[in-house]
PDB file of C-alpha atoms in Angstrom:
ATOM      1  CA  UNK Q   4       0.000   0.000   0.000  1.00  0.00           C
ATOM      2  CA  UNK Q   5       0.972   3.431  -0.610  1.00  0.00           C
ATOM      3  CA  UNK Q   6       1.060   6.263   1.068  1.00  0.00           C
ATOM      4  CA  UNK Q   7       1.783  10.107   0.556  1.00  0.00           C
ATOM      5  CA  UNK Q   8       2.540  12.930   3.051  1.00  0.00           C
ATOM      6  CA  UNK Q   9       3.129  16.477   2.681  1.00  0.00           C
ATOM      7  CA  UNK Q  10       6.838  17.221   3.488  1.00  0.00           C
ATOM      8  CA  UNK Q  11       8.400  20.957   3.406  1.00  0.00           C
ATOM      9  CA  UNK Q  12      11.306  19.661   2.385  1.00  0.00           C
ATOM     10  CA  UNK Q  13      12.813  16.717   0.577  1.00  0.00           C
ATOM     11  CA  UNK Q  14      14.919  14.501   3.740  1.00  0.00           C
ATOM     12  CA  UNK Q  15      13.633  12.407   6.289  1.00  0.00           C
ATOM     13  CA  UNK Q  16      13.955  14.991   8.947  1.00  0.00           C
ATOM     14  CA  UNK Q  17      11.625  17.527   7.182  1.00  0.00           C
ATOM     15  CA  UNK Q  18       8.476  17.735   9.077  1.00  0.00           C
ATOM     16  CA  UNK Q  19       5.141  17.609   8.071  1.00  0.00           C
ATOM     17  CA  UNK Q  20       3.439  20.590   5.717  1.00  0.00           C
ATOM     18  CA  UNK Q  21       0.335  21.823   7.170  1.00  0.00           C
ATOM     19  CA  UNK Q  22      -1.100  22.554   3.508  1.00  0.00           C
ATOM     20  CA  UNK Q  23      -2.119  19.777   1.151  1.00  0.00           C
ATOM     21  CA  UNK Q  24      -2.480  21.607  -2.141  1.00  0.00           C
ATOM     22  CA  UNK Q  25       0.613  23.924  -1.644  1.00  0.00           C
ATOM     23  CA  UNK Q  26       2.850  21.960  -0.001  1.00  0.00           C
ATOM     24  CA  UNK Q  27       6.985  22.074  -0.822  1.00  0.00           C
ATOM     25  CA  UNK Q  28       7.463  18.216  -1.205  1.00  0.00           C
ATOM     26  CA  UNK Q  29       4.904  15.062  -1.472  1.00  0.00           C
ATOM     27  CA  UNK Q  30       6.755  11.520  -0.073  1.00  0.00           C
ATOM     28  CA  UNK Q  31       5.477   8.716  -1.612  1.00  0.00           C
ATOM     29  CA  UNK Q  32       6.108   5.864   1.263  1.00  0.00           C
ATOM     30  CA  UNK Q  33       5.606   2.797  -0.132  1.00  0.00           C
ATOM     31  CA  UNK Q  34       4.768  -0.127   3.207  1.00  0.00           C
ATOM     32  CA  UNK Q  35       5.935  -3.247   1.224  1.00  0.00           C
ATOM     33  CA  UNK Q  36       9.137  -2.399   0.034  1.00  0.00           C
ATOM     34  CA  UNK Q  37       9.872   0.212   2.577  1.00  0.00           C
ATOM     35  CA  UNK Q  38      10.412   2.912   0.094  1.00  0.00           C
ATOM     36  CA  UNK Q  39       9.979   6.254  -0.120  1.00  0.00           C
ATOM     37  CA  UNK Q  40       9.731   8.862  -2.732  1.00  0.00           C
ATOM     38  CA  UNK Q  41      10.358  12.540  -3.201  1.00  0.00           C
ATOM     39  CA  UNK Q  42       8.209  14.098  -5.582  1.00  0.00           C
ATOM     40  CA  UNK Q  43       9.146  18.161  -6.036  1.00  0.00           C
ATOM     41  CA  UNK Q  44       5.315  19.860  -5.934  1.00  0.00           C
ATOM     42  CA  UNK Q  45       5.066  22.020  -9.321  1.00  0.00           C
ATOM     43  CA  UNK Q  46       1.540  23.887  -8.136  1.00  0.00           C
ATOM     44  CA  UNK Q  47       3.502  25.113  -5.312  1.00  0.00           C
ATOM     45  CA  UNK Q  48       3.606  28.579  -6.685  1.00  0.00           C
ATOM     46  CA  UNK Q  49       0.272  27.949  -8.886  1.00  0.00           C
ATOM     47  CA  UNK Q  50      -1.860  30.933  -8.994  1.00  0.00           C
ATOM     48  CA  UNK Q  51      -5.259  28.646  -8.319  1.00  0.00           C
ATOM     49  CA  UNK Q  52      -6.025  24.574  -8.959  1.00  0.00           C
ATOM     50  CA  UNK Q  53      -3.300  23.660  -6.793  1.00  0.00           C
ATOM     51  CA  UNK Q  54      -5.028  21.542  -4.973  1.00  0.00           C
ATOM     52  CA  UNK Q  55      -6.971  19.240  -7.572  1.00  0.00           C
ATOM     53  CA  UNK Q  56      -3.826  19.223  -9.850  1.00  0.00           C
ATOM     54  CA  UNK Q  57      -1.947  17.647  -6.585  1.00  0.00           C
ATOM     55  CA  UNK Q  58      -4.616  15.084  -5.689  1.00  0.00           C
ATOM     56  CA  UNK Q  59      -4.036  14.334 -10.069  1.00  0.00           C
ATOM     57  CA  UNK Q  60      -0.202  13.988  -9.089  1.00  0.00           C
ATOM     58  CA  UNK Q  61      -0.963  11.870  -5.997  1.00  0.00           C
ATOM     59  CA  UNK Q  62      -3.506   9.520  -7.298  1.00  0.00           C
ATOM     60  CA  UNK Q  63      -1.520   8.631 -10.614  1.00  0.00           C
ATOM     61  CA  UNK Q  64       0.978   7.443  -8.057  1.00  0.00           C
ATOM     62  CA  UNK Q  65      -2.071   4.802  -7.024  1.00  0.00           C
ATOM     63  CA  UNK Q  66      -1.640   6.456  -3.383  1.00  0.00           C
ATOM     64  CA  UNK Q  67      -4.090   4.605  -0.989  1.00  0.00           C
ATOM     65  CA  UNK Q  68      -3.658   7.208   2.019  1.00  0.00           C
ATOM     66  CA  UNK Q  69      -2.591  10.775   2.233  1.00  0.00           C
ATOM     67  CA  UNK Q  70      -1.204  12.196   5.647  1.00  0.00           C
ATOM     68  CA  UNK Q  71      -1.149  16.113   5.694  1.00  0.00           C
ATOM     69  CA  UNK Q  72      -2.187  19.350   8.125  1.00  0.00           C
ATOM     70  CA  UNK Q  73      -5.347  20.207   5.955  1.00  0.00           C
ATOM     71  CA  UNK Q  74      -7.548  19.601   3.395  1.00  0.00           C
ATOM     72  CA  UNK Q  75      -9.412  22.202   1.168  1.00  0.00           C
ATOM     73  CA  UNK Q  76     -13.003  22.102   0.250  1.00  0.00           C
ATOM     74  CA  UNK Q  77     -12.557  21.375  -3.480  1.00  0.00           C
ATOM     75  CA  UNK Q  78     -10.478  18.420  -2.573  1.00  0.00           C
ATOM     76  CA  UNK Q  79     -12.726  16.117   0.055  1.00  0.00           C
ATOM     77  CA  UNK Q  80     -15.438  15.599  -2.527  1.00  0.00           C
ATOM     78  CA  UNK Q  81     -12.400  14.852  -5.054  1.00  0.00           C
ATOM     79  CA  UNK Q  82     -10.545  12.303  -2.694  1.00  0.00           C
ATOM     80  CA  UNK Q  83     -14.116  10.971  -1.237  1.00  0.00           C
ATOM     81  CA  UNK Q  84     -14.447  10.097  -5.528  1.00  0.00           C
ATOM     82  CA  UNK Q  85     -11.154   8.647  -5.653  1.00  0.00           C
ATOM     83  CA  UNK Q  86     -11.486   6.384  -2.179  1.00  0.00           C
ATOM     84  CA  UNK Q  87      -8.412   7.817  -0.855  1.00  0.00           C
ATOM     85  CA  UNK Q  88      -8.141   8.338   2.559  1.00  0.00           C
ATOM     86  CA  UNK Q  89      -7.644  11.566   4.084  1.00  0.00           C
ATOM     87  CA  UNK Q  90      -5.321  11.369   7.455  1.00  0.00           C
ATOM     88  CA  UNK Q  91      -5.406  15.141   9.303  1.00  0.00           C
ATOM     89  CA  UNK Q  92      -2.330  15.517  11.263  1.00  0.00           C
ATOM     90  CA  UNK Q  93      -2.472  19.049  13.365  1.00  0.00           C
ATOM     91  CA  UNK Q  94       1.150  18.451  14.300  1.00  0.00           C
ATOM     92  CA  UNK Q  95       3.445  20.661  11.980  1.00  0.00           C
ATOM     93  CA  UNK Q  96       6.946  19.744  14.542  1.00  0.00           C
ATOM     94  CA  UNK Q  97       6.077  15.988  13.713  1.00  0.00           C
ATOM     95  CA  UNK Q  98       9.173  14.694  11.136  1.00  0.00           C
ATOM     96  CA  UNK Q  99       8.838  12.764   8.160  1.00  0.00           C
ATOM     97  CA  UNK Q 100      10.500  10.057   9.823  1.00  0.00           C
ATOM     98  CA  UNK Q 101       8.571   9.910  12.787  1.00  0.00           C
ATOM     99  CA  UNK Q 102       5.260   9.765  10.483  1.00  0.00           C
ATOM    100  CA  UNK Q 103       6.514   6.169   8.453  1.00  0.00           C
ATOM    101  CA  UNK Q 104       7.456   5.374  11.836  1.00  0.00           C
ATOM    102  CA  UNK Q 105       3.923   5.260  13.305  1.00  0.00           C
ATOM    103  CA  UNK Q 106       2.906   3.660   9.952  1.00  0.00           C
ATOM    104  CA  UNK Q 107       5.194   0.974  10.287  1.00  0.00           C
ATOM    105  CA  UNK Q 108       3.142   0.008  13.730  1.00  0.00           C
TER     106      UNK Q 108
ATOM    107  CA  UNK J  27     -19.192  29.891 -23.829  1.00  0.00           C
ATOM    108  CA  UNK J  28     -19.357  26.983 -22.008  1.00  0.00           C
ATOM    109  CA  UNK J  29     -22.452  26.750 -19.391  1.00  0.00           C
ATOM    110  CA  UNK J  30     -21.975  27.352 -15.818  1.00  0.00           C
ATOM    111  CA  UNK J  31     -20.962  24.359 -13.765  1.00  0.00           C
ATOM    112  CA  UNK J  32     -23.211  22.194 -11.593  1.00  0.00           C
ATOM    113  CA  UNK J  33     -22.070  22.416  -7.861  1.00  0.00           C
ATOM    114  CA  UNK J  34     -21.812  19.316  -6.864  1.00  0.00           C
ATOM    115  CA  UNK J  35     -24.619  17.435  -4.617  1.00  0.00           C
ATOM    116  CA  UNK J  36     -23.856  15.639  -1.575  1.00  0.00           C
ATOM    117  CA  UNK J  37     -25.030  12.243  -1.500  1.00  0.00           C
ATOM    118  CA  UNK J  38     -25.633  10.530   1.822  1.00  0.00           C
ATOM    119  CA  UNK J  39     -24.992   7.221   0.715  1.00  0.00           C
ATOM    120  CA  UNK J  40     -25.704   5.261  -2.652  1.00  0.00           C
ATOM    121  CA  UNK J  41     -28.640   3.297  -2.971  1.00  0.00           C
ATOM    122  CA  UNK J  42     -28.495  -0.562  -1.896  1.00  0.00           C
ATOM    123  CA  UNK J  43     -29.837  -1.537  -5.928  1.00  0.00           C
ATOM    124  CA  UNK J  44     -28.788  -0.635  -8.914  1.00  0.00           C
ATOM    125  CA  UNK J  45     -32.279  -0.005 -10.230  1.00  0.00           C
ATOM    126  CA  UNK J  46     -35.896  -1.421 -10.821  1.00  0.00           C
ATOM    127  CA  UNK J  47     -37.409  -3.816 -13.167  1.00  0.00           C
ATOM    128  CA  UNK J  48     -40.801  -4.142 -14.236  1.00  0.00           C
ATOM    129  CA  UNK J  49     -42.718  -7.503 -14.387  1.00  0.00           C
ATOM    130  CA  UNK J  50     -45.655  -8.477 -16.727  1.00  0.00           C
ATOM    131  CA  UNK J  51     -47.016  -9.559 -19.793  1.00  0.00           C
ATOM    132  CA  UNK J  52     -46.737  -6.021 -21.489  1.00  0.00           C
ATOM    133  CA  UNK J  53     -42.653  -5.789 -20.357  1.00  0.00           C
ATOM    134  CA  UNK J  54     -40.324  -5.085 -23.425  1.00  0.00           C
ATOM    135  CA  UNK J  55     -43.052  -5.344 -26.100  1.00  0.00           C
ATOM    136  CA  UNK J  56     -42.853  -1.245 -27.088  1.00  0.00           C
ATOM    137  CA  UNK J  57     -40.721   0.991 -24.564  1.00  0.00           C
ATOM    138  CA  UNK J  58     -37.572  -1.185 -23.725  1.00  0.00           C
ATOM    139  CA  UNK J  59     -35.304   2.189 -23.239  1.00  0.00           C
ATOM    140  CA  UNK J  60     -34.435   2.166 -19.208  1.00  0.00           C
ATOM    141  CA  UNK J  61     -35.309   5.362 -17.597  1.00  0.00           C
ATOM    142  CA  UNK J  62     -31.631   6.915 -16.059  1.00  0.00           C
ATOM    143  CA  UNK J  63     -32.451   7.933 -12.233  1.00  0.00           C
ATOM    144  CA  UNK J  64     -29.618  10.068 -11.149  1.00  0.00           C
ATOM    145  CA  UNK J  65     -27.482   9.900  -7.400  1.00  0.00           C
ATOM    146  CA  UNK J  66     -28.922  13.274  -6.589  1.00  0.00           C
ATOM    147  CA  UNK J  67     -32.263  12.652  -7.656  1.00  0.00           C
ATOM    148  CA  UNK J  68     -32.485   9.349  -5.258  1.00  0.00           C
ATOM    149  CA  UNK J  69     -31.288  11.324  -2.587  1.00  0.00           C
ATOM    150  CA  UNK J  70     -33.799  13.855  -3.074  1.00  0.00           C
ATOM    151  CA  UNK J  71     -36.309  11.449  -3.480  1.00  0.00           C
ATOM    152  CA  UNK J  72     -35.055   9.998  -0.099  1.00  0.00           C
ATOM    153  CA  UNK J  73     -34.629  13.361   1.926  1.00  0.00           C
ATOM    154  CA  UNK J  74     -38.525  14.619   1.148  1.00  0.00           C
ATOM    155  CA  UNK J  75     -40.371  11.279   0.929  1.00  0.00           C
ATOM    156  CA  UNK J  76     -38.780   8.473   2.745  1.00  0.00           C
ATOM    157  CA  UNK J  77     -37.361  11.245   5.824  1.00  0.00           C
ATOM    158  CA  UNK J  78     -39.490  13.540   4.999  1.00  0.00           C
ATOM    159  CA  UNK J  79     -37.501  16.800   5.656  1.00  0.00           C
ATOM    160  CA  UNK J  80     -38.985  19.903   4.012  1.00  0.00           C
ATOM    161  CA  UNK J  81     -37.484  20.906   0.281  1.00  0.00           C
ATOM    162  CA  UNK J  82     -35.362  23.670   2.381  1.00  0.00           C
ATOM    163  CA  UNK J  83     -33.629  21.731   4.797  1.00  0.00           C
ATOM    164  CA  UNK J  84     -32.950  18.486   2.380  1.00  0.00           C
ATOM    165  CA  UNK J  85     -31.656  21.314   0.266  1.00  0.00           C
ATOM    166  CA  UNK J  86     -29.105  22.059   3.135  1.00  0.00           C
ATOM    167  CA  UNK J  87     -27.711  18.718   3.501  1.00  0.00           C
ATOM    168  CA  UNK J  88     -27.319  18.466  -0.611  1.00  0.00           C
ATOM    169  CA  UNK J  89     -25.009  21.856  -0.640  1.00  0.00           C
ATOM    170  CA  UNK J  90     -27.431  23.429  -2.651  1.00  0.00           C
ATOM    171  CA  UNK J  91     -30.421  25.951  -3.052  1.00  0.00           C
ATOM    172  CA  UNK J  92     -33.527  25.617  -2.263  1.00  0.00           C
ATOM    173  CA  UNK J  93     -34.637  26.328  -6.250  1.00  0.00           C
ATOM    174  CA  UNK J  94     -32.090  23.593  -7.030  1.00  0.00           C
ATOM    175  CA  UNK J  95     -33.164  20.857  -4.728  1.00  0.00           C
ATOM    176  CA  UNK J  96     -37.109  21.260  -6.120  1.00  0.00           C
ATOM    177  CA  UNK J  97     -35.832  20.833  -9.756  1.00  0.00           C
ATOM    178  CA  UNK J  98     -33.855  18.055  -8.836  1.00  0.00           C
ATOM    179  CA  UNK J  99     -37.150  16.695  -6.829  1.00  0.00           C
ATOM    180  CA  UNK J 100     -39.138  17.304  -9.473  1.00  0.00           C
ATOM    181  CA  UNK J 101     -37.278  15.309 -11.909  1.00  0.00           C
ATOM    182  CA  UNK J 102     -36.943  12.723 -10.150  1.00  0.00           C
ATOM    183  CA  UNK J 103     -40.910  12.418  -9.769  1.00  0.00           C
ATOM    184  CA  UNK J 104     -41.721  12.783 -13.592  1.00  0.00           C
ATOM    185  CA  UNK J 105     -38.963   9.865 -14.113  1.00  0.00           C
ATOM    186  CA  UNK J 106     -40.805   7.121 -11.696  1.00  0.00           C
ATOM    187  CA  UNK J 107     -43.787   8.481 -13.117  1.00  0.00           C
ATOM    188  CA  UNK J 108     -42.461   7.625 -16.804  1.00  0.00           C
ATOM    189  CA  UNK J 109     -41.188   4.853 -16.008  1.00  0.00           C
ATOM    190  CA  UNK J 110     -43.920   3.517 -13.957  1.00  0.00           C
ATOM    191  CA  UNK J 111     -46.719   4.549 -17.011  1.00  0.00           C
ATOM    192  CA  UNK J 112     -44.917   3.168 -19.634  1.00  0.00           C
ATOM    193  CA  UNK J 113     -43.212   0.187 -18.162  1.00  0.00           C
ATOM    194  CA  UNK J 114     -39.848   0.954 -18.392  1.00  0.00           C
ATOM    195  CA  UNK J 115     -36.861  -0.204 -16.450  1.00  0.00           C
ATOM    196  CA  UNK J 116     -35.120   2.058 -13.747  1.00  0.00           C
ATOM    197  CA  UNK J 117     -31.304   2.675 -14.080  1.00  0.00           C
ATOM    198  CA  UNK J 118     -29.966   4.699 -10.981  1.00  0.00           C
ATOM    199  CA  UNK J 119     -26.356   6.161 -12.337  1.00  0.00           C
ATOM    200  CA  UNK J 120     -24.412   9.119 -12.874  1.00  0.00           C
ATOM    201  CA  UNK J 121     -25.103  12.373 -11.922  1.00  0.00           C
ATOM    202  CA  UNK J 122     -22.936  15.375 -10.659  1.00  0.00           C
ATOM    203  CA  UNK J 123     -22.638  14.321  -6.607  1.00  0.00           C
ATOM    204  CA  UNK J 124     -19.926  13.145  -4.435  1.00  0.00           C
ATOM    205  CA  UNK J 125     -20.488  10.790  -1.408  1.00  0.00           C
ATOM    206  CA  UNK J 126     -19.789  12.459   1.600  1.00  0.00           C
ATOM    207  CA  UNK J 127     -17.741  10.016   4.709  1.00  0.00           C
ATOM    208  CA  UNK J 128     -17.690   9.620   7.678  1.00  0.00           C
ATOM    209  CA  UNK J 129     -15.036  11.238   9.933  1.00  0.00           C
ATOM    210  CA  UNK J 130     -13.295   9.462  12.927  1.00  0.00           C
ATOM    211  CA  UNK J 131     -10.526  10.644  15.834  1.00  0.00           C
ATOM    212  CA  UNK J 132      -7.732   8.600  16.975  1.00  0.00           C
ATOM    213  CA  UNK J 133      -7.210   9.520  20.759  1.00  0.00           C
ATOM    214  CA  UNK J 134      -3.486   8.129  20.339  1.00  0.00           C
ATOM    215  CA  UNK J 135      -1.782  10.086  17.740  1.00  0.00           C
ATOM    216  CA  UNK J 136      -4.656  12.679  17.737  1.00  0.00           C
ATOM    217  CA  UNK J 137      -5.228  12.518  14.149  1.00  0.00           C
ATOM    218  CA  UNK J 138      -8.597  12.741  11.927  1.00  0.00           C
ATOM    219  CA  UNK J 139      -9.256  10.575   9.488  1.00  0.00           C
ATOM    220  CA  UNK J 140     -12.123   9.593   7.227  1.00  0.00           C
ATOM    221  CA  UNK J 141     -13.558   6.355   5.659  1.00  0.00           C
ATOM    222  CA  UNK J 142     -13.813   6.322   1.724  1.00  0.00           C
ATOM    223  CA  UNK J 143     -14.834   2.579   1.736  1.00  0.00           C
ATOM    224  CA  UNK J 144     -17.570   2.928   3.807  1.00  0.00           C
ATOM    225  CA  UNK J 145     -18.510  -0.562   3.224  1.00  0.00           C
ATOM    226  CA  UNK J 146     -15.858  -1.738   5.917  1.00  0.00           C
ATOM    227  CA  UNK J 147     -16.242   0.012   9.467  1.00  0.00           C
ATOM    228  CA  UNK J 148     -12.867   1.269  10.708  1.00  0.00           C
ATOM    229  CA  UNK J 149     -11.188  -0.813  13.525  1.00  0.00           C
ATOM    230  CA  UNK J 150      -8.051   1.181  14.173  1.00  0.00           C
ATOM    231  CA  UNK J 151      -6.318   4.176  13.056  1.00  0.00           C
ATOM    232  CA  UNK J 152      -4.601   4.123   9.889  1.00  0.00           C
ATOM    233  CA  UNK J 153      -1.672   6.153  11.154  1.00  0.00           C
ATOM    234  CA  UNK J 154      -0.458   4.394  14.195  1.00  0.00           C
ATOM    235  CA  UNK J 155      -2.792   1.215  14.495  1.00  0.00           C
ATOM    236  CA  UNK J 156      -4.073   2.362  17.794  1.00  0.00           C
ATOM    237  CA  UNK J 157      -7.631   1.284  19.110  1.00  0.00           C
ATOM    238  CA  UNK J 158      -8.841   3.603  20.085  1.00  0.00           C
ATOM    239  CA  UNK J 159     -10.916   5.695  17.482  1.00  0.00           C
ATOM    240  CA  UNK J 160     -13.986   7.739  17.907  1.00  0.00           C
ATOM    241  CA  UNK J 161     -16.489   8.734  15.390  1.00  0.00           C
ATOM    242  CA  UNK J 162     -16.987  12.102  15.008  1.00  0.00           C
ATOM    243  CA  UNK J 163     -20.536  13.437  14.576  1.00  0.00           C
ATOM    244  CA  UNK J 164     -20.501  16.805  16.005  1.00  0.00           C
ATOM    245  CA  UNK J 165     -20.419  18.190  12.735  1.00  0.00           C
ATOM    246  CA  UNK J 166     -22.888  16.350  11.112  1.00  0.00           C
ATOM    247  CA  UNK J 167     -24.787  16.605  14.540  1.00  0.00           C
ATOM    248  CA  UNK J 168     -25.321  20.531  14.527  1.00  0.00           C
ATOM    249  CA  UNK J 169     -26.160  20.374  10.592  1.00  0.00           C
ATOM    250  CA  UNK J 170     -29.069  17.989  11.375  1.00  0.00           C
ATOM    251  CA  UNK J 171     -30.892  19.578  14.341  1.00  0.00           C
ATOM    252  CA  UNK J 172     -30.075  23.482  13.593  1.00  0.00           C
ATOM    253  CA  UNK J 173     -31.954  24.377  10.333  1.00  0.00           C
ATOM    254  CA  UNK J 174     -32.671  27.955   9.508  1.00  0.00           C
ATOM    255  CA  UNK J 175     -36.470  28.516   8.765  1.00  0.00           C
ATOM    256  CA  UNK J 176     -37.805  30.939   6.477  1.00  0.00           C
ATOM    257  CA  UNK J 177     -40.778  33.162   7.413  1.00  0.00           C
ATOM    258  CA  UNK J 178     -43.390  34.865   5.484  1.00  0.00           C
ATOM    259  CA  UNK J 179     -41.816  38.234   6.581  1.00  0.00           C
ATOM    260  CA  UNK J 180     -39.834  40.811   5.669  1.00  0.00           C
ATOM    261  CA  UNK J 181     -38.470  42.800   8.241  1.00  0.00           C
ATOM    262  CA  UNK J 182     -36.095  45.946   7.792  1.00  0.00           C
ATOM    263  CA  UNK J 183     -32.338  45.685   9.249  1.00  0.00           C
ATOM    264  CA  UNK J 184     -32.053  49.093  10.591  1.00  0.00           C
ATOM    265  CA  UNK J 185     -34.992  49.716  12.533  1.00  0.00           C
ATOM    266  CA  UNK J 186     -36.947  46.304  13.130  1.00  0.00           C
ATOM    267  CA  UNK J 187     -40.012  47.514  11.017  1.00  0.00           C
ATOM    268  CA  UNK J 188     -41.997  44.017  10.153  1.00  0.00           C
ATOM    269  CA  UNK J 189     -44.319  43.354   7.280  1.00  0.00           C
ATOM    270  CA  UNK J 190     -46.536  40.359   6.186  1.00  0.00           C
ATOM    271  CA  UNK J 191     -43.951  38.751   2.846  1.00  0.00           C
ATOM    272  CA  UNK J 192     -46.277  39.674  -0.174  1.00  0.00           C
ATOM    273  CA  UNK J 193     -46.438  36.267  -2.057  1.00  0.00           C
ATOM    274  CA  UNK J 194     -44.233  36.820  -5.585  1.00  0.00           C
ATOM    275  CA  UNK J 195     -42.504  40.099  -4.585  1.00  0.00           C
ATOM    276  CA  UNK J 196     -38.785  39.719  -3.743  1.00  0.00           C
ATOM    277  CA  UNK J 197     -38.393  41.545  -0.172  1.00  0.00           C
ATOM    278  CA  UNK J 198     -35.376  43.709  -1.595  1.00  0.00           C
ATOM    279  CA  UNK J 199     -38.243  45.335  -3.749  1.00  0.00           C
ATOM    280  CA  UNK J 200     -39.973  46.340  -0.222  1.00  0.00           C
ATOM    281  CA  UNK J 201     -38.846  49.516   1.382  1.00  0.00           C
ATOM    282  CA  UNK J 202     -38.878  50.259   4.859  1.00  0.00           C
ATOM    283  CA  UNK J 203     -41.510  53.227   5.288  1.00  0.00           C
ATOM    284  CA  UNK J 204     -38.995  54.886   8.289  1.00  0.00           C
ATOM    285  CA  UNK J 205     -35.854  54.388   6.646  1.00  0.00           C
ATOM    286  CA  UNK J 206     -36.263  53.962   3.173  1.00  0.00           C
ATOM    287  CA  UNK J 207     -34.011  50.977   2.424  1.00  0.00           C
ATOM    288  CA  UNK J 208     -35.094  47.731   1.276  1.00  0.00           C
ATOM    289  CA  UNK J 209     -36.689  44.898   3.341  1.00  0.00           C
ATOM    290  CA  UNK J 210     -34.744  41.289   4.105  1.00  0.00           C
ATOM    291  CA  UNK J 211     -36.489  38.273   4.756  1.00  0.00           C
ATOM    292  CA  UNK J 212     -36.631  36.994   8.256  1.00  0.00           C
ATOM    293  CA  UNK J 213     -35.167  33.238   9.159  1.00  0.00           C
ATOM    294  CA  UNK J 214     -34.544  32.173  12.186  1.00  0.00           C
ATOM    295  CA  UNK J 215     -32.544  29.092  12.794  1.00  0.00           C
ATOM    296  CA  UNK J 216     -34.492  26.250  15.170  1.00  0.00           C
ATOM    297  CA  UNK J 217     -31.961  24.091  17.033  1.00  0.00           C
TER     298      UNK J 217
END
């Protein structure tokens, strides 16, 4: 299964972006073969669509779960279509690492 | 130009069948054409007739306006009734909606999470496998029981001045007599 989390930056020891849509980095943690993947976000500076063009990015990756600080409105009913789960952290000093961490439980 | 865009309906749930089928001798001899029953019209359908909420606040749970809701009601009567007069077969697809989850809390890791296969109940939290999850229905809680209620008058935001609504006038075409602005139509939400 796969899994994505917003990162603001693109090592292990980056913590957690609060924004979904306008995040710096996505990781792309893969539970099977323990991978994980850096993907640079290129809406980042987009003027507006950020947000559905990164749940386009995310779900061509066949992401299962996404782990991030917030959601906007025009990307619940998008995910909800897409049966990806939406995981609201509040916790922006949590680190990348600590996140796979607790998914590794 | 390219028309406006729907706004999408919320849909509760999808309906447990896929459609209806008639039975008889007359079945499939003239009109074999299945009649296509939208998401948002069977919600509709269910909100005023099978829970029978008023158009206004089963317009509130869809996302959209009251005028939207009744067309969408309305639609979704003439269909059964076409289907049921000439025997055709109902289809219930498609549609522009989007099927709202539900939302849980992990007490562990404090996280929020939702449940896109709603199908299978959620036993622990996806983030650190704890037990210990709660559902969380306060929002859904305060959208059932507080609905804002129209009234059938206009009343004038400066000084208080109330009038009986005049059926088929728009209250901003009302002016208040003291202050000489127009009139707004009084709701009052019921808890």
């Amino acid at each position: 299964m796969k899994i994505a989390i917003t990162s603001t930056g693109n090592s292990h020891d980056s913590t957690l972006d609060q924004r979904f849509g306008r995040c710096n980095f996505f990781v792309v943690y893969d539970t099977e073969s323990k991978s994980t993947e850096f993907i640079p976000n290129p809406g980042l500076n987009a003027e507006e669509g950020a947000g559905p063009a990164s749940v386009q990015l995310v779900a061509s990756r066949n992401v299962n779960k996404i782990v991030s600080g917030e959601f906007g409105i025009k990307i619940k009913p998008l995910l909800d279509s897409l049966k990806i789960q939406m995981i609201v952290l509040k916790d922006s000093e949590k680190k990348i690492s600590e996140i796979i961490e607790m998914l590794n439980h | 130009m390219s028309p406006r865009l729907k706004t999408l309906r919320k849909v509760l749930n999808p309906p447990i069948i896929k459609g209806f089928k008639p039975y008889g001798p007359e079945v499939g001899k003239n009109n074999t054409e299945p009649v296509f029953f939208l998401f948002e019209e069977y919600e509709a359908l269910r909100l005023c007739d099978y829970d029978m909420f008023t158009h206004h606040q089963a317009s509130e749970f869809m996302g959209v306006s009251r005028p939207t809701f009744t067309r969408i009601y309305a639609s979704a009567r003439q269909k059964i009734a076409k289907s049921m007069v000439e025997g055709r077969q109902i289809t219930i697809e498609g549609g522009k909606v989007y099927f709202d989850s539900d939302w849980y809390k992990c007490e562990k890791c404090k996280s929020n999470f939702n449940n896109p296969e709603r199908e299978k109940p959620i036993t622990a939290c996806p983030l650190c496998g704890s037990e210990e999850v709660k559902s969380i229905e306060i929002e859904n809680a305060i959208d059932d029981k507080c609905v804002s209620e129209t009234k059938n008058i206009c009343f004038c935001p400066e000084c208080g001045f109330e009038q009986n609504h005049p059926q088929g006038v728009p209250c901003k075409m009302q002016i208040c007599p003291k202050c000489n602005i127009s009139l707004h139509r009084k709701t009052t939400v019921i808890c």
